[in-house]
């Protein structure tokens, strides 16, 4: 059974910094692309960042345009953990952040999966 434990969210002011963590189990973490997603009230679920496996792929990363240069995704396969370092946070970054291995989602939205609980990020102006 896939399980994901997200942590690190919180409330910060504009310009603040947070580092999210997501530890996965129930699947081969090191072989899996991992993604961070977010959903704000009234908005659609969106991909924030993804990182490919560095075991069976090239470890390349993707960032949503609005977070490029501010967010950094990384992974520690020994700890089955993916991180999202967020700096220069803006009020529009406010959302529930969730992680997921997109290759295992099928038709499930990563923001509505039951694998994890998500973590709330609130940025005040």
PDB file of C-alpha atoms in Angstrom, residues 15-121:
ATOM      1  CA  UNK A  15       9.468  36.565   1.411  1.00  0.00           C
ATOM      2  CA  UNK A  16       9.670  33.757   3.934  1.00  0.00           C
ATOM      3  CA  UNK A  17      11.132  30.295   3.554  1.00  0.00           C
ATOM      4  CA  UNK A  18       9.797  26.797   4.138  1.00  0.00           C
ATOM      5  CA  UNK A  19      11.108  23.327   3.360  1.00  0.00           C
ATOM      6  CA  UNK A  20       8.604  20.575   2.710  1.00  0.00           C
ATOM      7  CA  UNK A  21       9.393  16.892   3.119  1.00  0.00           C
ATOM      8  CA  UNK A  22       7.587  13.831   1.848  1.00  0.00           C
ATOM      9  CA  UNK A  23       8.497  10.296   2.857  1.00  0.00           C
ATOM     10  CA  UNK A  24       7.065   7.488   0.808  1.00  0.00           C
ATOM     11  CA  UNK A  25       6.563   3.777   1.338  1.00  0.00           C
ATOM     12  CA  UNK A  26       4.792   0.910  -0.382  1.00  0.00           C
ATOM     13  CA  UNK A  27       6.490   1.461  -3.727  1.00  0.00           C
ATOM     14  CA  UNK A  28      10.016   1.514  -5.128  1.00  0.00           C
ATOM     15  CA  UNK A  29      10.835   5.106  -4.261  1.00  0.00           C
ATOM     16  CA  UNK A  30      14.232   5.276  -5.933  1.00  0.00           C
ATOM     17  CA  UNK A  31      12.828   4.152  -9.276  1.00  0.00           C
ATOM     18  CA  UNK A  32       9.953   6.611  -9.204  1.00  0.00           C
ATOM     19  CA  UNK A  33       9.482  10.118 -10.486  1.00  0.00           C
ATOM     20  CA  UNK A  34       8.183  12.186  -7.588  1.00  0.00           C
ATOM     21  CA  UNK A  35       6.102  15.306  -7.769  1.00  0.00           C
ATOM     22  CA  UNK A  36       4.892  18.130  -5.573  1.00  0.00           C
ATOM     23  CA  UNK A  37       1.404  19.441  -6.251  1.00  0.00           C
ATOM     24  CA  UNK A  38      -0.749  22.139  -4.702  1.00  0.00           C
ATOM     25  CA  UNK A  39      -4.341  23.190  -4.545  1.00  0.00           C
ATOM     26  CA  UNK A  40      -5.727  26.415  -3.199  1.00  0.00           C
ATOM     27  CA  UNK A  41      -9.431  26.817  -2.328  1.00  0.00           C
ATOM     28  CA  UNK A  42     -11.444  27.278  -5.506  1.00  0.00           C
ATOM     29  CA  UNK A  43      -8.471  26.454  -7.707  1.00  0.00           C
ATOM     30  CA  UNK A  44      -7.510  23.378  -9.663  1.00  0.00           C
ATOM     31  CA  UNK A  45      -4.769  21.024  -8.554  1.00  0.00           C
ATOM     32  CA  UNK A  46      -1.494  22.028 -10.199  1.00  0.00           C
ATOM     33  CA  UNK A  47       1.933  20.554 -10.627  1.00  0.00           C
ATOM     34  CA  UNK A  48       4.524  22.586  -8.774  1.00  0.00           C
ATOM     35  CA  UNK A  49       7.629  20.530  -9.430  1.00  0.00           C
ATOM     36  CA  UNK A  50       8.757  17.039 -10.345  1.00  0.00           C
ATOM     37  CA  UNK A  51      12.011  15.149 -10.137  1.00  0.00           C
ATOM     38  CA  UNK A  52      12.843  12.061 -12.135  1.00  0.00           C
ATOM     39  CA  UNK A  53      14.515   9.028 -10.710  1.00  0.00           C
ATOM     40  CA  UNK A  54      18.305   9.257 -10.708  1.00  0.00           C
ATOM     41  CA  UNK A  55      18.510   5.457 -10.760  1.00  0.00           C
ATOM     42  CA  UNK A  56      16.601   4.551 -13.914  1.00  0.00           C
ATOM     43  CA  UNK A  57      16.453   8.037 -15.405  1.00  0.00           C
ATOM     44  CA  UNK A  58      18.467  11.248 -15.345  1.00  0.00           C
ATOM     45  CA  UNK A  59      17.173  12.886 -12.196  1.00  0.00           C
ATOM     46  CA  UNK A  60      15.979  15.863 -14.197  1.00  0.00           C
ATOM     47  CA  UNK A  61      13.586  18.369 -12.691  1.00  0.00           C
ATOM     48  CA  UNK A  62      10.588  20.399 -13.767  1.00  0.00           C
ATOM     49  CA  UNK A  63       9.225  23.580 -12.217  1.00  0.00           C
ATOM     50  CA  UNK A  64       6.046  25.487 -12.780  1.00  0.00           C
ATOM     51  CA  UNK A  65       6.991  28.850 -14.296  1.00  0.00           C
ATOM     52  CA  UNK A  66       5.796  30.872 -11.318  1.00  0.00           C
ATOM     53  CA  UNK A  67       8.113  29.048  -8.898  1.00  0.00           C
ATOM     54  CA  UNK A  68      11.260  28.864 -11.023  1.00  0.00           C
ATOM     55  CA  UNK A  69      14.195  30.387  -9.214  1.00  0.00           C
ATOM     56  CA  UNK A  70      12.364  30.263  -5.872  1.00  0.00           C
ATOM     57  CA  UNK A  71      11.671  26.557  -5.295  1.00  0.00           C
ATOM     58  CA  UNK A  72      14.124  23.673  -5.418  1.00  0.00           C
ATOM     59  CA  UNK A  73      13.144  20.018  -5.485  1.00  0.00           C
ATOM     60  CA  UNK A  74      15.539  17.312  -4.356  1.00  0.00           C
ATOM     61  CA  UNK A  75      15.439  13.712  -3.220  1.00  0.00           C
ATOM     62  CA  UNK A  76      17.200  11.384  -0.812  1.00  0.00           C
ATOM     63  CA  UNK A  77      16.594   7.838  -1.977  1.00  0.00           C
ATOM     64  CA  UNK A  78      18.252   6.358   1.102  1.00  0.00           C
ATOM     65  CA  UNK A  79      15.512   7.996   3.176  1.00  0.00           C
ATOM     66  CA  UNK A  80      12.697   7.562   0.609  1.00  0.00           C
ATOM     67  CA  UNK A  81      12.180  11.293   0.893  1.00  0.00           C
ATOM     68  CA  UNK A  82      11.597  14.126  -1.557  1.00  0.00           C
ATOM     69  CA  UNK A  83      12.019  17.741  -0.511  1.00  0.00           C
ATOM     70  CA  UNK A  84      10.730  21.064  -1.747  1.00  0.00           C
ATOM     71  CA  UNK A  85      12.775  24.038  -0.594  1.00  0.00           C
ATOM     72  CA  UNK A  86      10.681  27.172  -0.997  1.00  0.00           C
ATOM     73  CA  UNK A  87      12.078  30.679  -0.661  1.00  0.00           C
ATOM     74  CA  UNK A  88      10.783  34.139  -1.395  1.00  0.00           C
ATOM     75  CA  UNK A  89       7.284  32.873  -0.760  1.00  0.00           C
ATOM     76  CA  UNK A  90       4.349  34.886  -2.043  1.00  0.00           C
ATOM     77  CA  UNK A  91       0.687  34.971  -1.007  1.00  0.00           C
ATOM     78  CA  UNK A  92      -0.211  33.182  -4.242  1.00  0.00           C
ATOM     79  CA  UNK A  93       1.823  30.190  -3.036  1.00  0.00           C
ATOM     80  CA  UNK A  94      -0.783  29.623  -0.331  1.00  0.00           C
ATOM     81  CA  UNK A  95      -2.249  26.137  -0.798  1.00  0.00           C
ATOM     82  CA  UNK A  96      -2.281  22.585   0.457  1.00  0.00           C
ATOM     83  CA  UNK A  97       0.844  20.912  -0.886  1.00  0.00           C
ATOM     84  CA  UNK A  98       0.864  17.199  -1.614  1.00  0.00           C
ATOM     85  CA  UNK A  99       3.456  14.843  -3.008  1.00  0.00           C
ATOM     86  CA  UNK A 100       2.888  11.775  -5.141  1.00  0.00           C
ATOM     87  CA  UNK A 101       4.591   9.465  -7.602  1.00  0.00           C
ATOM     88  CA  UNK A 102       2.782  10.492 -10.791  1.00  0.00           C
ATOM     89  CA  UNK A 103       3.421   7.140 -12.402  1.00  0.00           C
ATOM     90  CA  UNK A 104       1.205   5.433  -9.841  1.00  0.00           C
ATOM     91  CA  UNK A 105      -1.676   7.912  -9.845  1.00  0.00           C
ATOM     92  CA  UNK A 106      -3.654   6.558 -12.815  1.00  0.00           C
ATOM     93  CA  UNK A 107      -6.845   8.658 -12.817  1.00  0.00           C
ATOM     94  CA  UNK A 108      -6.500   9.877  -9.241  1.00  0.00           C
ATOM     95  CA  UNK A 109      -5.762  13.547  -8.721  1.00  0.00           C
ATOM     96  CA  UNK A 110      -2.551  13.976  -6.721  1.00  0.00           C
ATOM     97  CA  UNK A 111      -4.325  16.581  -4.625  1.00  0.00           C
ATOM     98  CA  UNK A 112      -7.094  14.161  -3.694  1.00  0.00           C
ATOM     99  CA  UNK A 113      -5.188  10.927  -3.252  1.00  0.00           C
ATOM    100  CA  UNK A 114      -5.674   9.086   0.015  1.00  0.00           C
ATOM    101  CA  UNK A 115      -2.022   8.210   0.199  1.00  0.00           C
ATOM    102  CA  UNK A 116      -1.082  11.276   2.221  1.00  0.00           C
ATOM    103  CA  UNK A 117      -2.625  14.132   4.142  1.00  0.00           C
ATOM    104  CA  UNK A 118      -0.920  17.085   2.454  1.00  0.00           C
ATOM    105  CA  UNK A 119       0.615  20.014   4.276  1.00  0.00           C
ATOM    106  CA  UNK A 120      -0.786  23.539   4.457  1.00  0.00           C
ATOM    107  CA  UNK A 121       1.341  26.464   3.368  1.00  0.00           C
TER     108      UNK A 121
END
